[in-house]
Structure formats: C-alpha cells, structure tokens
XYZ file of N, CA and C in Angstrom:
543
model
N 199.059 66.828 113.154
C 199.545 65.458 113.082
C 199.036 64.813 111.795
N 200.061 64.450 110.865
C 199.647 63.419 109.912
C 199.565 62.260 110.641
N 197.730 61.533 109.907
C 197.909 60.366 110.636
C 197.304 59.449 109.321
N 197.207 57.823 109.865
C 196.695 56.904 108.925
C 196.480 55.449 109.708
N 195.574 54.890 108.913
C 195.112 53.388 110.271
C 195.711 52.258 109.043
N 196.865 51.625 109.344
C 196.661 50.765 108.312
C 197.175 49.265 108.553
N 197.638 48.243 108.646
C 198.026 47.256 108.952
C 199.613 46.560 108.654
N 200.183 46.256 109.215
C 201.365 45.823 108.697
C 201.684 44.103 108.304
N 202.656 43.967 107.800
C 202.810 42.312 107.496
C 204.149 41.692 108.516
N 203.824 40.281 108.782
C 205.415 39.854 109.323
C 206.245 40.169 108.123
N 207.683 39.892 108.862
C 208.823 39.976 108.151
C 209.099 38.968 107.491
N 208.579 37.808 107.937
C 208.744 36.589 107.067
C 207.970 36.661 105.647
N 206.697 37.256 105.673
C 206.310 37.399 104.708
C 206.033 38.324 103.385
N 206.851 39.089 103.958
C 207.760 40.506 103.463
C 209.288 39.962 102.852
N 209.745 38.978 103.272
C 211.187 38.681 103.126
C 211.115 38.358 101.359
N 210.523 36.949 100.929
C 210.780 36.936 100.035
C 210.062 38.256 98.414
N 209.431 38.765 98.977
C 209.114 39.598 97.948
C 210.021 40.554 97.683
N 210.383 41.105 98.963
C 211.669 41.999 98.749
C 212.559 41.667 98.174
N 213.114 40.392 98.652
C 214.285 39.532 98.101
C 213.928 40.060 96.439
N 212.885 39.595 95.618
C 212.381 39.583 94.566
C 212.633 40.882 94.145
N 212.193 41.997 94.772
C 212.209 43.308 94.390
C 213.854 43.842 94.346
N 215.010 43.057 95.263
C 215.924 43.514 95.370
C 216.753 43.181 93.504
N 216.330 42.033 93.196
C 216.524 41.642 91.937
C 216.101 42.100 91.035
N 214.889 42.980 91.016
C 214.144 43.461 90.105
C 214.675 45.191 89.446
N 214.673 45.546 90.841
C 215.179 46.855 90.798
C 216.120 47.582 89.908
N 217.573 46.636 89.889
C 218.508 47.364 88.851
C 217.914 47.213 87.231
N 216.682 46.400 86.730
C 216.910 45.759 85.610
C 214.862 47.227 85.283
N 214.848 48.133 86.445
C 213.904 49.070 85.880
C 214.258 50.924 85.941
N 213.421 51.292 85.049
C 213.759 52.926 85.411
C 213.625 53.380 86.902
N 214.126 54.810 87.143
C 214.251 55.289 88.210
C 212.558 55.139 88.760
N 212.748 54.897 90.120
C 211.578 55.051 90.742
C 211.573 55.325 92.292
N 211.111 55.298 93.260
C 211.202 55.876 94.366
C 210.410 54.790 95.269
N 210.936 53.700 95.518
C 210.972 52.229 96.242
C 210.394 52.618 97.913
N 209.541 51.963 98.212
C 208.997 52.241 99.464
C 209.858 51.350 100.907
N 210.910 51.752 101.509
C 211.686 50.580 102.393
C 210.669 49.728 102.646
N 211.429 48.888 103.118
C 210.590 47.406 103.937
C 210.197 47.920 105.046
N 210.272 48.650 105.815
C 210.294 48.632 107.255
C 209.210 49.633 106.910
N 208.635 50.323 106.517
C 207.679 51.023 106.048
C 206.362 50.550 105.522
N 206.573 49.266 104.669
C 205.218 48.589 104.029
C 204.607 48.348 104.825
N 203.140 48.996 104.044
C 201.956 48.587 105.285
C 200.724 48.191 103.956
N 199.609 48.513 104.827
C 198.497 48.428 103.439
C 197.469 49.472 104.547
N 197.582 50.447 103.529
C 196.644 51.858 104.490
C 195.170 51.539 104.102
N 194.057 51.542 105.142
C 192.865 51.260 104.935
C 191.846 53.011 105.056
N 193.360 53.941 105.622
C 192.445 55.153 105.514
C 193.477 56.714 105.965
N 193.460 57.163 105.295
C 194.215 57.988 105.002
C 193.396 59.417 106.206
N 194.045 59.898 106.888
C 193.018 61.112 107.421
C 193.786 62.045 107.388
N 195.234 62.319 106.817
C 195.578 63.507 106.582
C 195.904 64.453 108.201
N 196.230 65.392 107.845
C 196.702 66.512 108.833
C 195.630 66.901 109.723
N 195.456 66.306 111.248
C 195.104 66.165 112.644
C 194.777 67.218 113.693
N 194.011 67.448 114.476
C 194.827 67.504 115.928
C 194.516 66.615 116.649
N 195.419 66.615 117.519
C 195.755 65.581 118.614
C 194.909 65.038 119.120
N 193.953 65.440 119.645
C 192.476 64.774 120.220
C 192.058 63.905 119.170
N 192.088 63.869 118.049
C 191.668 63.064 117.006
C 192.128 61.459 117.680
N 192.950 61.267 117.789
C 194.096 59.998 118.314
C 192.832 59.279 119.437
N 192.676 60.061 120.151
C 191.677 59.501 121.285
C 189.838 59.257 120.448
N 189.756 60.276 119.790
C 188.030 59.591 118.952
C 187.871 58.929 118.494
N 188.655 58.141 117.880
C 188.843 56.979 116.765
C 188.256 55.748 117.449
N 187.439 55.149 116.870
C 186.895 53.860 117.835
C 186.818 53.209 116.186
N 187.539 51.915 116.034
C 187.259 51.521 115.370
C 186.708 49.626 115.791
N 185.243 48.884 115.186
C 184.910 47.494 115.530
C 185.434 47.232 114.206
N 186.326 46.685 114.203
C 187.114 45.964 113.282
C 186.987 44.591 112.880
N 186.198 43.785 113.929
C 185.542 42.589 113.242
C 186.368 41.777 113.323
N 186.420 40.619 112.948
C 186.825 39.047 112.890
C 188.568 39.122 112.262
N 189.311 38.309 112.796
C 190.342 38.058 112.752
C 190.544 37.424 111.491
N 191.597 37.125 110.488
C 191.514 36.607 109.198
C 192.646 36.371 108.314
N 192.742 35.474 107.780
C 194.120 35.095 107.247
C 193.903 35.600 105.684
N 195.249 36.031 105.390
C 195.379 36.504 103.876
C 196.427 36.400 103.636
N 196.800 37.088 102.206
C 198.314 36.473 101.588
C 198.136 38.294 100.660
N 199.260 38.288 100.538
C 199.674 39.021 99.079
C 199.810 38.077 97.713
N 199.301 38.838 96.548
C 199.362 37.954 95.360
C 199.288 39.126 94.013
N 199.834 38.405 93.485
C 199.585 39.549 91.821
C 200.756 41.055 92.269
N 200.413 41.419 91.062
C 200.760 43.162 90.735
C 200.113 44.181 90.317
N 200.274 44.950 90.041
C 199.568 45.599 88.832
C 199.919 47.200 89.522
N 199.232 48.189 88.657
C 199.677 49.780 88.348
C 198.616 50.230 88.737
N 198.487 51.404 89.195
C 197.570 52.666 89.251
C 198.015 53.995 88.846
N 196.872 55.210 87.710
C 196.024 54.247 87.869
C 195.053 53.223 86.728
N 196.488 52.955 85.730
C 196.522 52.170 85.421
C 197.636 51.555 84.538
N 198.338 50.670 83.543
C 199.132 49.995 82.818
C 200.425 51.408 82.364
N 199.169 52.003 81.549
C 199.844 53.049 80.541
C 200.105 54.166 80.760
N 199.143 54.631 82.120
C 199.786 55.981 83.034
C 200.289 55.564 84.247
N 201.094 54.537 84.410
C 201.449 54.405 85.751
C 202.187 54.989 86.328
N 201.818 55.389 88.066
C 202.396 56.039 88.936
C 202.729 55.450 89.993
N 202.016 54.369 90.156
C 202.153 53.512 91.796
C 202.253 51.892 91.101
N 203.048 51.430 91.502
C 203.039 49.979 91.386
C 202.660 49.206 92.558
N 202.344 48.240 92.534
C 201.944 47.268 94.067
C 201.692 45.839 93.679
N 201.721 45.283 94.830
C 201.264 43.785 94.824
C 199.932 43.838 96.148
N 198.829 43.017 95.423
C 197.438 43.085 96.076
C 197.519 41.770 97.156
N 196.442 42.351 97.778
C 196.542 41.361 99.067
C 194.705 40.816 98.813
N 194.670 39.729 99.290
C 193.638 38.774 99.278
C 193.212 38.188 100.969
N 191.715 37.658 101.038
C 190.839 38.083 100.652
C 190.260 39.778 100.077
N 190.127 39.804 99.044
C 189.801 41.139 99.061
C 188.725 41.915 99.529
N 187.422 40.958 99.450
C 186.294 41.347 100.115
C 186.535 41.365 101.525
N 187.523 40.556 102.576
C 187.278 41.136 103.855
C 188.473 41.974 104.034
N 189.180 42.036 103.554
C 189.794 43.446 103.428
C 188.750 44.837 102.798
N 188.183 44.601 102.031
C 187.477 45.890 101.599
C 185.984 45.791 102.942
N 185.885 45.206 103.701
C 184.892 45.279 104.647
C 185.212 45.897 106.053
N 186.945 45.500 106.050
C 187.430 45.692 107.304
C 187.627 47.360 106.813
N 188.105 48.104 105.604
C 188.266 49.331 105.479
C 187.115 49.643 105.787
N 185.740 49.449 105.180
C 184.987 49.840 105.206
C 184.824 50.036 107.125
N 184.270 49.351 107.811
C 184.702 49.510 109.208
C 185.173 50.103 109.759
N 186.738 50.495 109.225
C 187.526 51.621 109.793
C 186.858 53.200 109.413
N 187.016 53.128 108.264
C 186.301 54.456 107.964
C 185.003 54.914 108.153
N 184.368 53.615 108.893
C 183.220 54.600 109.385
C 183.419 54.945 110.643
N 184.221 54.396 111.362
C 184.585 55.195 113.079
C 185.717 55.950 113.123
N 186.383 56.412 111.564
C 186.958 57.495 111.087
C 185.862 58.736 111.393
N 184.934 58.553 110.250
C 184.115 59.578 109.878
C 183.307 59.707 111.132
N 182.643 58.636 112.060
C 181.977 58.760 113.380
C 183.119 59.711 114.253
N 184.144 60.117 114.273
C 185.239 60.844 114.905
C 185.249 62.116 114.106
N 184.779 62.265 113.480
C 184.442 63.514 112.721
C 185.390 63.824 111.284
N 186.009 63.166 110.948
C 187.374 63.179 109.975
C 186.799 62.691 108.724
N 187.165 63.934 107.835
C 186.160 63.837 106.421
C 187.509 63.020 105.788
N 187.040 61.765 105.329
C 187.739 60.888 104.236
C 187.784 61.612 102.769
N 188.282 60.912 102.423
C 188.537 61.076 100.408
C 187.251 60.012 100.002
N 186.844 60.179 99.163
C 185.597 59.046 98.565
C 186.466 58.138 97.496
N 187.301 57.897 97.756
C 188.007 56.839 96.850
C 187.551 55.626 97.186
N 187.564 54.945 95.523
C 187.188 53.435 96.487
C 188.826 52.553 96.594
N 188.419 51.521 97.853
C 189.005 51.227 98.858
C 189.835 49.933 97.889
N 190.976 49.450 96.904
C 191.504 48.434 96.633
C 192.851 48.105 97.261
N 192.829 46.783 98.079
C 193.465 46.475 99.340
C 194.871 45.953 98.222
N 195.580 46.824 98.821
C 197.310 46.376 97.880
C 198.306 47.225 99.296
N 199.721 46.802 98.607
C 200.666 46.981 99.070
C 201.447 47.686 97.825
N 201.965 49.484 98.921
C 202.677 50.343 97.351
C 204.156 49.527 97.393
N 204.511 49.578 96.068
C 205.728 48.913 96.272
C 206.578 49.741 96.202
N 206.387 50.728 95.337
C 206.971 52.311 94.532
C 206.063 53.065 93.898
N 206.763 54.127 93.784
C 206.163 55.492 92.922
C 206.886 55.721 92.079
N 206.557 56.127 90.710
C 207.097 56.623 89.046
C 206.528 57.847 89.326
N 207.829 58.722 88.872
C 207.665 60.070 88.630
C 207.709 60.509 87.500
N 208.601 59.745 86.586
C 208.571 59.722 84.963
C 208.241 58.672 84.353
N 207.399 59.108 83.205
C 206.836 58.028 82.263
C 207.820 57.048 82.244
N 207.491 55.489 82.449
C 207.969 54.119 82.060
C 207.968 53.828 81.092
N 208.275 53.356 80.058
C 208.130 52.434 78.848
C 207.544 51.115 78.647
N 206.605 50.640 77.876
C 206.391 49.788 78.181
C 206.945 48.339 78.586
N 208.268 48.202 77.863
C 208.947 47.366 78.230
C 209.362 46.759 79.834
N 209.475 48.126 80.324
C 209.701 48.183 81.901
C 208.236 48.208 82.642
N 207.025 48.189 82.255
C 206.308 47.447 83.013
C 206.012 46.719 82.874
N 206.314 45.671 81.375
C 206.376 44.361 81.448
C 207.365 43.928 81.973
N 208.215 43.788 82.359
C 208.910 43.560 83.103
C 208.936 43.555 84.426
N 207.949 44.404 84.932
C 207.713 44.511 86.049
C 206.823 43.365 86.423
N 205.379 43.234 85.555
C 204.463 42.407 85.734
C 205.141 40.908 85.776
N 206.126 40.512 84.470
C 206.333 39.653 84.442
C 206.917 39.071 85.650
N 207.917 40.053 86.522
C 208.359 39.549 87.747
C 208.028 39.251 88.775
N 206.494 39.585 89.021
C 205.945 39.630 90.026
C 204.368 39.631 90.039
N 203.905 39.334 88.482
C 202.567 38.767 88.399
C 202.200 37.380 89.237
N 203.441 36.158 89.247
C 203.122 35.375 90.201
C 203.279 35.243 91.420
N 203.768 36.388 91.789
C 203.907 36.249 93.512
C 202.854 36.209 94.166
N 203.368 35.035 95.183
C 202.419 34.343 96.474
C 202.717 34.788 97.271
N 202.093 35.365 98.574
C 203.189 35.086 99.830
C 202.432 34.253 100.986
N 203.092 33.535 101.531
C 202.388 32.682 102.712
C 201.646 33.482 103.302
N 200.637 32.733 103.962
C 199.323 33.209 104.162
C 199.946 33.615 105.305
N 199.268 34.713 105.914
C 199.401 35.330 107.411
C 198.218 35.796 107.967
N 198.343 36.715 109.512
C 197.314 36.374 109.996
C 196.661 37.781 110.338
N 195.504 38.758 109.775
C 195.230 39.584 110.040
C 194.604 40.197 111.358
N 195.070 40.705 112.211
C 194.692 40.613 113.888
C 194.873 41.830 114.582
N 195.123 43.141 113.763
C 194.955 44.376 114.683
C 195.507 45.478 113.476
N 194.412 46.411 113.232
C 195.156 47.055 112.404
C 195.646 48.745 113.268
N 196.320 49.827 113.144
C 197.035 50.287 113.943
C 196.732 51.750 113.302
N 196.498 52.981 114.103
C 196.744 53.968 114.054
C 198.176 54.741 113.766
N 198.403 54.869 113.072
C 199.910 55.890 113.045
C 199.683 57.248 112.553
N 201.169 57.686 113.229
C 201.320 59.136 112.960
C 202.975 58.927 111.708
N 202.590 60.033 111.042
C 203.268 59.850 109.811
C 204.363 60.967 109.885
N 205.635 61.336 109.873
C 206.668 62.171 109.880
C 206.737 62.043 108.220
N 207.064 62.952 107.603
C 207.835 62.891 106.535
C 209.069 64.028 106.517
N 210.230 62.718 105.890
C 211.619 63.798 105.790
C 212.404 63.354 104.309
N 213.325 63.884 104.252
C 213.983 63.626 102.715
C 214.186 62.059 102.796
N 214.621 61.197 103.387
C 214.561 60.386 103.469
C 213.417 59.018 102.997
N 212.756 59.614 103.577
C 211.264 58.478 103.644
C 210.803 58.761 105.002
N 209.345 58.692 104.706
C 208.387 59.150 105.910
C 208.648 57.881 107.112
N 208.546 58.412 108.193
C 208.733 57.883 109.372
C 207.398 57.431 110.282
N 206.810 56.080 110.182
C 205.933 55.983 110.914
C 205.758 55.661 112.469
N 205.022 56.147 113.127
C 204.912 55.996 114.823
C 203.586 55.075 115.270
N 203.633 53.833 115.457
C 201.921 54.131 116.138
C 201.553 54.396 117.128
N 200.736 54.481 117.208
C 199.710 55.410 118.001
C 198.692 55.117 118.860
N 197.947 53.835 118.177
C 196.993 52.846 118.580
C 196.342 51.840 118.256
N 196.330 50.740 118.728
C 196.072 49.630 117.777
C 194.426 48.716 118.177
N 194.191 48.373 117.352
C 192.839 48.392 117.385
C 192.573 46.444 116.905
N 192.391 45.844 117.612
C 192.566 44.279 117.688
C 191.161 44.081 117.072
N 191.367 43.203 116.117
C 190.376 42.058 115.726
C 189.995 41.135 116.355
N 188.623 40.978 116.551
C 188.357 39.914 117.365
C 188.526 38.571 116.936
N 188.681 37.521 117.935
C 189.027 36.141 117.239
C 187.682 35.287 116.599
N 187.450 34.715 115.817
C 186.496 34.093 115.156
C 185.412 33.375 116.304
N 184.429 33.270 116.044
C 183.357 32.689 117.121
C 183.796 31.085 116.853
C-alpha cells in the first residue's frame, strides 16, 4: 500500500486559486498540473506499506488552527525548477504539526526521508527546463495570492493509487485536532 498523512483544503478556498491557475495555464510551458480534487499539503510521505501499518499510526496532532495559502515559489529552486506551489501559513504550526505526525510515523516503525518539512501546496511538476520568462510569469501571477483563512482540524491518512491519469487518493484515517483550551 502506498500511503501518506496529509491534509486537505475546502473548496471554497481552493476555488479562487484554481480559477487563477485556470488563466494561467495556457499563457506557460508544458507541465503536468495537479487536479483540484487531489490538492492536499502532505506532512509525510511513507511510501510502499503493509496493511497493518494503517492500524499503528497514532498520531497527537495538537491544537486546532487557522491558516491561509499565500505566495509561490519553485523547488528546488528559481533556476532548476521542478515543482511549483503556493505556501501555506502559519508556517511554524504547520512545521510542528508535521513534526508530530512524523514522529508517530516513525513510533509505528516507518523509516521517513530526512527532508526538511516546508508546508506548501504542489501546484505542478516541470519535466522540461522552463525559461525564465515563464517563471516569471508564473511568480508574477501568483506571488500575491491570498486565500481566506480556513480552519485546520484533522489531518488524514491516505492510500495512494497511481494510474495514467493522476493518482487516486482513498482515506484511510483521520486523525482530529484538538480544539484550543
């Protein structure tokens, strides 16, 4: 089982960025666009499973918390870019809440990647070199995006299908934030 714990956004606050991206799209090189119904923000990647894994996972996920998406930018970086995204804020309790997850990852026995943890949303993948023009263009379109604040409150276990299409996510189990004292 491919699996991954990561969080999803409302649709309301998914709507206008897409909208944005739907405009953006014809005016860049080929790239390989992540659907809407797919965006998440993965806090931990665990790769190929077995099944009992699904049941060890205990994750204390901590305090409930409002955030927004904001900015853009490349990984893994400007001039070799491969992944584009827009980052999500607070970043420190996003990088606390990963942190959290991945340790009742690794308490379940599931060896992580040692990457460090920067809380974004993929928007796409480049398979061929961009020009610079087209990632200014990119930045320029979407360096100021806001999105209304929303409300962070359970982030979710899934199991990951991949087909020619685009990978197919399932969850699996969801793991609630507690509400603020």
């Amino acid at each position: 089982m491919r699996l991954f714990i990561a969080t999803s956004f409302p649709a309301e606050v998914l709507r206008p960025l897409n909208d944005r991206l739907e405009k953006l799209r014809p005016r860049l090189p080929k790239a390989s666009w992540v659907r809407p119904e797919s965006q998440h923000l993965t806090f931990a990647f665990l790769g190929e499973q077995e099944e009992s894994v699904v049941d060890k996972v205990h994750v204390e996920a901590g305090e409930r918390f409002d955030a927004s998406l904001r900015g853009c930018g490349f990984f893994p970086n400007r001039r070799h870019a491969r992944v584009g995204w827009v980052g999500a804020e607070p970043k420190e309790r996003f990088i606390d809440l990963a942190q959290r997850i991945r340790d009742g990852v690794t308490a379940a026995g599931v060896k992580l990647d040692e990457n460090e943890f920067r809380p974004h949303l993929t928007l796409m993948r480049i398979r061929d070199h961009w020009p610079p023009m087209a990632i200014d263009t990119f930045e320029k379109s979407l360096g100021d995006f806001q999105s209304a604040p929303f409300a962070v409150n359970e982030v979710t276990l899934y199991l990951s299908r991949l087909n020619p299409q685009g990978a197919v996510h399932t969850p699996l189990r969801a793991f609630p934030l507690a509400l603020s004292a």
